[in-house]
Amino acid sequence: MLFKRPFAALGAAIVLLLVGTTMPGSLKAEIEGQLWSAWPWSASAHFVMFAVIAAIPAYGAGRWWPARVLALAIGLALLTETLQSFVPGRHPLLRDGLIDLAGTATGLLATFVWARTLTSH
């Protein structure tokens, strides 16, 4: 099993997401300035974090687990974008919310493909 403690992994991923999305704009710019500036680091981080959150197996079984993943992703996207409106140098962006949902869809698709691969062998 990839995650022995899925709720701990999910909690850690959410904490990391909240820390990253609420850091002041000046700190974010400083960190991004140290990295390759041609790459959209913030958008990539949003995408990857939401894909990881979607892929962590902490949502239960049955046919409704994808809906639970999507509900959590929408809630987290709304929360993180709202929180950014209170952080100096940060602004909520619809684009970031859409990137979050694209990451969620990718994480769900990867989970479906992986589960299918495991059951076909």
CSV table of N, CA and C in Angstrom, one decimal:
chain,number,residue,atom,x,y,z
A,1,MET,N,0.8,-1.2,0.0
A,1,MET,CA,0.0,0.0,0.0
A,1,MET,C,0.9,1.2,0.0
A,2,LEU,N,0.6,2.2,-0.9
A,2,LEU,CA,1.4,3.4,-1.0
A,2,LEU,C,1.3,4.3,0.2
A,3,PHE,N,0.1,4.4,0.8
A,3,PHE,CA,-0.1,5.2,2.0
A,3,PHE,C,-0.5,4.3,3.2
A,4,LYS,N,0.3,4.1,4.1
A,4,LYS,CA,0.0,3.3,5.3
A,4,LYS,C,-1.0,4.1,6.2
A,5,ARG,N,-0.9,5.4,6.2
A,5,ARG,CA,-1.7,6.2,7.0
A,5,ARG,C,-2.3,7.3,6.1
A,6,PRO,N,-3.3,7.0,5.4
A,6,PRO,CA,-3.9,8.0,4.4
A,6,PRO,C,-4.4,9.3,5.0
A,7,PHE,N,-5.0,9.2,6.2
A,7,PHE,CA,-5.5,10.4,6.8
A,7,PHE,C,-4.4,11.3,7.2
A,8,ALA,N,-3.3,10.8,7.7
A,8,ALA,CA,-2.1,11.6,8.0
A,8,ALA,C,-1.5,12.2,6.8
A,9,ALA,N,-1.4,11.4,5.7
A,9,ALA,CA,-0.9,11.9,4.5
A,9,ALA,C,-1.8,13.1,3.9
A,10,LEU,N,-3.1,12.8,4.0
A,10,LEU,CA,-4.0,13.9,3.5
A,10,LEU,C,-3.9,15.1,4.4
A,11,GLY,N,-3.8,15.0,5.7
A,11,GLY,CA,-3.7,16.1,6.6
A,11,GLY,C,-2.4,16.9,6.3
A,12,ALA,N,-1.3,16.2,6.1
A,12,ALA,CA,0.0,16.8,5.8
A,12,ALA,C,-0.1,17.5,4.5
A,13,ALA,N,-0.7,17.0,3.5
A,13,ALA,CA,-0.8,17.6,2.2
A,13,ALA,C,-1.6,18.9,2.3
A,14,ILE,N,-2.7,18.8,3.0
A,14,ILE,CA,-3.6,20.0,3.2
A,14,ILE,C,-2.8,21.1,4.0
A,15,VAL,N,-2.1,20.8,5.0
A,15,VAL,CA,-1.3,21.7,5.7
A,15,VAL,C,-0.2,22.4,4.8
A,16,LEU,N,0.5,21.6,4.0
A,16,LEU,CA,1.4,22.1,3.1
A,16,LEU,C,0.8,23.0,2.1
A,17,LEU,N,-0.4,22.7,1.6
A,17,LEU,CA,-1.1,23.5,0.7
A,17,LEU,C,-1.5,24.9,1.3
A,18,LEU,N,-2.0,24.8,2.5
A,18,LEU,CA,-2.4,26.1,3.2
A,18,LEU,C,-1.1,26.9,3.5
A,19,VAL,N,0.0,26.3,3.9
A,19,VAL,CA,1.2,27.1,4.2
A,19,VAL,C,1.7,27.8,2.9
A,20,GLY,N,1.7,27.0,1.8
A,20,GLY,CA,2.1,27.5,0.5
A,20,GLY,C,1.3,28.6,0.0
A,21,THR,N,0.0,28.5,0.1
A,21,THR,CA,-0.9,29.5,-0.5
A,21,THR,C,-1.2,30.7,0.4
A,22,THR,N,-0.7,30.7,1.7
A,22,THR,CA,-0.9,31.9,2.5
A,22,THR,C,0.5,32.6,2.8
A,23,MET,N,1.5,32.2,2.2
A,23,MET,CA,2.8,32.9,2.4
A,23,MET,C,2.7,34.3,1.8
A,24,PRO,N,3.3,35.3,2.4
A,24,PRO,CA,3.2,36.6,1.8
A,24,PRO,C,3.8,36.7,0.4
A,25,GLY,N,3.3,37.6,-0.4
A,25,GLY,CA,3.7,37.7,-1.7
A,25,GLY,C,5.2,38.0,-1.9
A,26,SER,N,5.8,38.8,-0.9
A,26,SER,CA,7.2,39.1,-1.0
A,26,SER,C,8.0,37.8,-0.8
A,27,LEU,N,7.6,37.0,0.1
A,27,LEU,CA,8.4,35.7,0.3
A,27,LEU,C,8.2,34.8,-0.9
A,28,LYS,N,7.0,34.7,-1.4
A,28,LYS,CA,6.7,33.9,-2.6
A,28,LYS,C,7.6,34.4,-3.8
A,29,ALA,N,7.7,35.7,-4.0
A,29,ALA,CA,8.5,36.2,-5.1
A,29,ALA,C,10.0,35.9,-4.8
A,30,GLU,N,10.4,36.0,-3.6
A,30,GLU,CA,11.8,35.7,-3.3
A,30,GLU,C,12.2,34.3,-3.6
A,31,ILE,N,11.3,33.4,-3.2
A,31,ILE,CA,11.5,31.9,-3.4
A,31,ILE,C,11.5,31.7,-4.9
A,32,GLU,N,10.5,32.2,-5.6
A,32,GLU,CA,10.4,32.0,-7.0
A,32,GLU,C,11.6,32.6,-7.8
A,33,GLY,N,12.1,33.7,-7.2
A,33,GLY,CA,13.3,34.4,-7.9
A,33,GLY,C,14.5,33.5,-7.8
A,34,GLN,N,14.6,32.6,-6.8
A,34,GLN,CA,15.7,31.7,-6.7
A,34,GLN,C,15.6,30.5,-7.6
A,35,LEU,N,14.5,30.3,-8.2
A,35,LEU,CA,14.2,29.2,-9.1
A,35,LEU,C,14.3,29.6,-10.5
A,36,TRP,N,14.2,28.7,-11.4
A,36,TRP,CA,14.1,29.0,-12.8
A,36,TRP,C,12.9,29.9,-13.1
A,37,SER,N,13.1,31.1,-13.5
A,37,SER,CA,12.0,32.1,-13.5
A,37,SER,C,11.1,31.9,-14.7
A,38,ALA,N,11.5,31.1,-15.7
A,38,ALA,CA,10.6,30.9,-16.9
A,38,ALA,C,9.5,29.9,-16.6
A,39,TRP,N,9.6,29.2,-15.5
A,39,TRP,CA,8.6,28.1,-15.2
A,39,TRP,C,7.5,28.7,-14.2
A,40,PRO,N,6.3,28.4,-14.5
A,40,PRO,CA,5.2,28.9,-13.6
A,40,PRO,C,5.1,28.1,-12.3
A,41,TRP,N,6.0,28.4,-11.4
A,41,TRP,CA,6.1,27.6,-10.1
A,41,TRP,C,4.8,27.6,-9.3
A,42,SER,N,4.1,28.7,-9.2
A,42,SER,CA,2.9,28.8,-8.4
A,42,SER,C,1.8,27.9,-9.0
A,43,ALA,N,1.6,28.0,-10.3
A,43,ALA,CA,0.6,27.2,-11.0
A,43,ALA,C,0.9,25.8,-10.9
A,44,SER,N,2.2,25.4,-11.0
A,44,SER,CA,2.6,24.0,-11.0
A,44,SER,C,2.4,23.5,-9.6
A,45,ALA,N,2.7,24.3,-8.5
A,45,ALA,CA,2.5,23.8,-7.2
A,45,ALA,C,1.0,23.6,-6.9
A,46,HIS,N,0.1,24.5,-7.4
A,46,HIS,CA,-1.3,24.3,-7.2
A,46,HIS,C,-1.7,23.0,-7.9
A,47,PHE,N,-1.3,22.8,-9.1
A,47,PHE,CA,-1.7,21.6,-9.8
A,47,PHE,C,-1.3,20.3,-9.1
A,48,VAL,N,0.0,20.3,-8.8
A,48,VAL,CA,0.6,19.1,-8.2
A,48,VAL,C,0.0,18.8,-6.8
A,49,MET,N,-0.2,19.8,-6.0
A,49,MET,CA,-0.8,19.6,-4.6
A,49,MET,C,-2.2,19.0,-4.7
A,50,PHE,N,-3.0,19.6,-5.6
A,50,PHE,CA,-4.4,19.1,-5.8
A,50,PHE,C,-4.4,17.7,-6.4
A,51,ALA,N,-3.5,17.4,-7.3
A,51,ALA,CA,-3.4,16.0,-7.8
A,51,ALA,C,-3.0,15.0,-6.7
A,52,VAL,N,-2.1,15.4,-5.9
A,52,VAL,CA,-1.7,14.5,-4.8
A,52,VAL,C,-2.9,14.3,-3.8
A,53,ILE,N,-3.5,15.4,-3.4
A,53,ILE,CA,-4.7,15.3,-2.5
A,53,ILE,C,-5.7,14.4,-3.1
A,54,ALA,N,-6.0,14.5,-4.4
A,54,ALA,CA,-7.0,13.7,-5.0
A,54,ALA,C,-6.6,12.2,-5.0
A,55,ALA,N,-5.3,11.9,-5.1
A,55,ALA,CA,-4.8,10.5,-5.2
A,55,ALA,C,-4.7,9.8,-3.9
A,56,ILE,N,-4.7,10.5,-2.8
A,56,ILE,CA,-4.5,9.9,-1.5
A,56,ILE,C,-5.8,9.1,-1.2
A,57,PRO,N,-5.6,7.8,-0.8
A,57,PRO,CA,-6.8,7.0,-0.6
A,57,PRO,C,-7.4,7.1,0.8
A,58,ALA,N,-8.0,8.3,1.0
A,58,ALA,CA,-8.6,8.6,2.4
A,58,ALA,C,-10.1,8.9,2.3
A,59,TYR,N,-10.7,8.5,1.1
A,59,TYR,CA,-12.1,9.0,0.9
A,59,TYR,C,-13.1,7.9,1.0
A,60,GLY,N,-12.6,6.7,1.4
A,60,GLY,CA,-13.6,5.6,1.5
A,60,GLY,C,-13.7,4.9,0.2
A,61,ALA,N,-14.6,3.8,0.2
A,61,ALA,CA,-14.8,3.1,-1.0
A,61,ALA,C,-16.2,3.4,-1.5
A,62,GLY,N,-16.5,2.6,-2.5
A,62,GLY,CA,-17.9,2.8,-3.1
A,62,GLY,C,-17.9,3.8,-4.3
A,63,ARG,N,-19.0,3.9,-4.8
A,63,ARG,CA,-19.1,4.7,-6.0
A,63,ARG,C,-19.1,6.2,-5.8
A,64,TRP,N,-19.2,6.7,-4.5
A,64,TRP,CA,-19.3,8.1,-4.2
A,64,TRP,C,-17.9,8.7,-3.9
A,65,TRP,N,-16.9,7.9,-3.8
A,65,TRP,CA,-15.6,8.5,-3.3
A,65,TRP,C,-15.1,9.6,-4.3
A,66,PRO,N,-15.3,9.5,-5.6
A,66,PRO,CA,-14.8,10.6,-6.5
A,66,PRO,C,-15.6,11.9,-6.2
A,67,ALA,N,-16.9,11.8,-5.8
A,67,ALA,CA,-17.6,13.0,-5.4
A,67,ALA,C,-17.1,13.6,-4.2
A,68,ARG,N,-16.6,12.8,-3.2
A,68,ARG,CA,-16.0,13.3,-2.0
A,68,ARG,C,-14.7,14.0,-2.3
A,69,VAL,N,-13.9,13.5,-3.2
A,69,VAL,CA,-12.7,14.1,-3.6
A,69,VAL,C,-13.0,15.4,-4.2
A,70,LEU,N,-13.9,15.5,-5.1
A,70,LEU,CA,-14.3,16.7,-5.8
A,70,LEU,C,-14.8,17.8,-4.8
A,71,ALA,N,-15.6,17.3,-3.9
A,71,ALA,CA,-16.2,18.3,-2.9
A,71,ALA,C,-15.0,18.9,-2.1
A,72,LEU,N,-14.1,18.0,-1.6
A,72,LEU,CA,-13.0,18.5,-0.9
A,72,LEU,C,-12.1,19.5,-1.7
A,73,ALA,N,-11.9,19.2,-3.0
A,73,ALA,CA,-11.1,20.0,-3.8
A,73,ALA,C,-11.7,21.4,-4.1
A,74,ILE,N,-13.0,21.4,-4.3
A,74,ILE,CA,-13.7,22.7,-4.5
A,74,ILE,C,-13.7,23.5,-3.2
A,75,GLY,N,-13.9,22.8,-2.1
A,75,GLY,CA,-13.8,23.5,-0.8
A,75,GLY,C,-12.4,24.1,-0.5
A,76,LEU,N,-11.4,23.3,-0.8
A,76,LEU,CA,-10.0,23.8,-0.6
A,76,LEU,C,-9.6,24.9,-1.5
A,77,ALA,N,-10.1,24.8,-2.8
A,77,ALA,CA,-9.8,25.8,-3.8
A,77,ALA,C,-10.4,27.1,-3.3
A,78,LEU,N,-11.7,27.1,-2.9
A,78,LEU,CA,-12.4,28.3,-2.4
A,78,LEU,C,-11.7,28.8,-1.2
A,79,LEU,N,-11.3,27.9,-0.2
A,79,LEU,CA,-10.7,28.4,1.0
A,79,LEU,C,-9.3,29.0,0.7
A,80,THR,N,-8.5,28.4,-0.1
A,80,THR,CA,-7.1,28.9,-0.3
A,80,THR,C,-7.2,30.3,-1.1
A,81,GLU,N,-8.1,30.4,-2.0
A,81,GLU,CA,-8.2,31.6,-2.8
A,81,GLU,C,-8.8,32.7,-1.9
A,82,THR,N,-9.7,32.4,-1.0
A,82,THR,CA,-10.3,33.4,-0.1
A,82,THR,C,-9.2,33.8,0.9
A,83,LEU,N,-8.4,32.9,1.5
A,83,LEU,CA,-7.4,33.2,2.4
A,83,LEU,C,-6.3,34.2,1.8
A,84,GLN,N,-6.1,34.0,0.5
A,84,GLN,CA,-5.1,34.8,-0.2
A,84,GLN,C,-5.5,36.3,-0.2
A,85,SER,N,-6.8,36.5,-0.2
A,85,SER,CA,-7.3,37.9,-0.2
A,85,SER,C,-6.9,38.7,1.1
A,86,PHE,N,-6.5,37.9,2.1
A,86,PHE,CA,-6.1,38.5,3.4
A,86,PHE,C,-4.6,38.6,3.6
A,87,VAL,N,-3.8,38.0,2.6
A,87,VAL,CA,-2.4,38.0,2.7
A,87,VAL,C,-1.7,39.1,1.9
A,88,PRO,N,-0.8,39.9,2.5
A,88,PRO,CA,-0.2,41.0,1.8
A,88,PRO,C,0.5,40.5,0.5
A,89,GLY,N,0.2,41.1,-0.6
A,89,GLY,CA,0.9,40.8,-1.8
A,89,GLY,C,0.3,39.6,-2.6
A,90,ARG,N,-0.8,39.0,-2.1
A,90,ARG,CA,-1.4,37.9,-2.7
A,90,ARG,C,-2.8,38.3,-3.1
A,91,HIS,N,-3.3,37.6,-4.1
A,91,HIS,CA,-4.7,38.0,-4.7
A,91,HIS,C,-5.4,36.7,-5.1
A,92,PRO,N,-6.6,36.5,-4.8
A,92,PRO,CA,-7.3,35.3,-5.3
A,92,PRO,C,-7.5,35.4,-6.8
A,93,LEU,N,-7.3,34.3,-7.5
A,93,LEU,CA,-7.4,34.3,-8.9
A,93,LEU,C,-8.3,33.1,-9.3
A,94,LEU,N,-9.3,33.3,-10.2
A,94,LEU,CA,-10.1,32.3,-10.7
A,94,LEU,C,-9.2,31.2,-11.4
A,95,ARG,N,-8.2,31.7,-12.1
A,95,ARG,CA,-7.3,30.8,-12.8
A,95,ARG,C,-6.7,29.8,-11.9
A,96,ASP,N,-6.3,30.2,-10.7
A,96,ASP,CA,-5.7,29.3,-9.7
A,96,ASP,C,-6.7,28.2,-9.3
A,97,GLY,N,-8.0,28.6,-9.1
A,97,GLY,CA,-9.0,27.7,-8.8
A,97,GLY,C,-9.2,26.7,-9.9
A,98,LEU,N,-9.1,27.1,-11.1
A,98,LEU,CA,-9.3,26.2,-12.3
A,98,LEU,C,-8.1,25.2,-12.4
A,99,ILE,N,-6.9,25.8,-12.1
A,99,ILE,CA,-5.7,24.9,-12.0
A,99,ILE,C,-5.8,23.9,-10.9
A,100,ASP,N,-6.4,24.3,-9.8
A,100,ASP,CA,-6.6,23.3,-8.7
A,100,ASP,C,-7.5,22.2,-9.2
A,101,LEU,N,-8.6,22.5,-9.9
A,101,LEU,CA,-9.5,21.5,-10.3
A,101,LEU,C,-8.9,20.6,-11.4
A,102,ALA,N,-8.1,21.2,-12.3
A,102,ALA,CA,-7.4,20.4,-13.3
A,102,ALA,C,-6.4,19.4,-12.6
A,103,GLY,N,-5.8,19.8,-11.5
A,103,GLY,CA,-4.9,18.9,-10.8
A,103,GLY,C,-5.7,17.8,-10.1
A,104,THR,N,-6.9,18.2,-9.6
A,104,THR,CA,-7.8,17.2,-9.0
A,104,THR,C,-8.2,16.2,-10.0
A,105,ALA,N,-8.6,16.6,-11.2
A,105,ALA,CA,-9.0,15.7,-12.3
A,105,ALA,C,-7.9,14.8,-12.7
A,106,THR,N,-6.7,15.3,-12.7
A,106,THR,CA,-5.5,14.5,-13.1
A,106,THR,C,-5.3,13.5,-12.0
A,107,GLY,N,-5.3,13.9,-10.7
A,107,GLY,CA,-5.2,12.9,-9.6
A,107,GLY,C,-6.2,11.8,-9.7
A,108,LEU,N,-7.5,12.2,-9.9
A,108,LEU,CA,-8.5,11.2,-10.0
A,108,LEU,C,-8.3,10.2,-11.2
A,109,LEU,N,-7.9,10.8,-12.3
A,109,LEU,CA,-7.6,9.9,-13.5
A,109,LEU,C,-6.5,9.0,-13.2
A,110,ALA,N,-5.4,9.5,-12.6
A,110,ALA,CA,-4.3,8.6,-12.3
A,110,ALA,C,-4.7,7.5,-11.3
A,111,THR,N,-5.5,7.8,-10.4
A,111,THR,CA,-6.0,6.9,-9.4
A,111,THR,C,-6.9,5.8,-10.1
A,112,PHE,N,-7.7,6.2,-11.0
A,112,PHE,CA,-8.6,5.2,-11.8
A,112,PHE,C,-7.7,4.3,-12.6
A,113,VAL,N,-6.7,4.9,-13.3
A,113,VAL,CA,-5.8,4.1,-14.2
A,113,VAL,C,-5.0,3.1,-13.3
A,114,TRP,N,-4.4,3.6,-12.2
A,114,TRP,CA,-3.6,2.8,-11.3
A,114,TRP,C,-4.5,1.6,-10.8
A,115,ALA,N,-5.7,1.9,-10.3
A,115,ALA,CA,-6.5,0.9,-9.7
A,115,ALA,C,-6.9,-0.1,-10.8
A,116,ARG,N,-7.1,0.3,-12.0
A,116,ARG,CA,-7.5,-0.6,-13.1
A,116,ARG,C,-6.3,-1.5,-13.4
A,117,THR,N,-5.1,-0.9,-13.4
A,117,THR,CA,-3.9,-1.7,-13.7
A,117,THR,C,-3.7,-2.8,-12.6
A,118,LEU,N,-3.9,-2.4,-11.4
A,118,LEU,CA,-3.8,-3.4,-10.3
A,118,LEU,C,-4.8,-4.5,-10.4
A,119,THR,N,-6.0,-4.2,-10.8
A,119,THR,CA,-7.0,-5.2,-10.8
A,119,THR,C,-7.0,-6.1,-12.1
A,120,SER,N,-6.3,-5.6,-13.1
A,120,SER,CA,-6.2,-6.4,-14.3
A,120,SER,C,-5.0,-7.4,-14.3
A,121,HIS,N,-4.2,-7.4,-13.3
A,121,HIS,CA,-3.1,-8.3,-13.2
A,121,HIS,C,-3.4,-9.4,-12.2
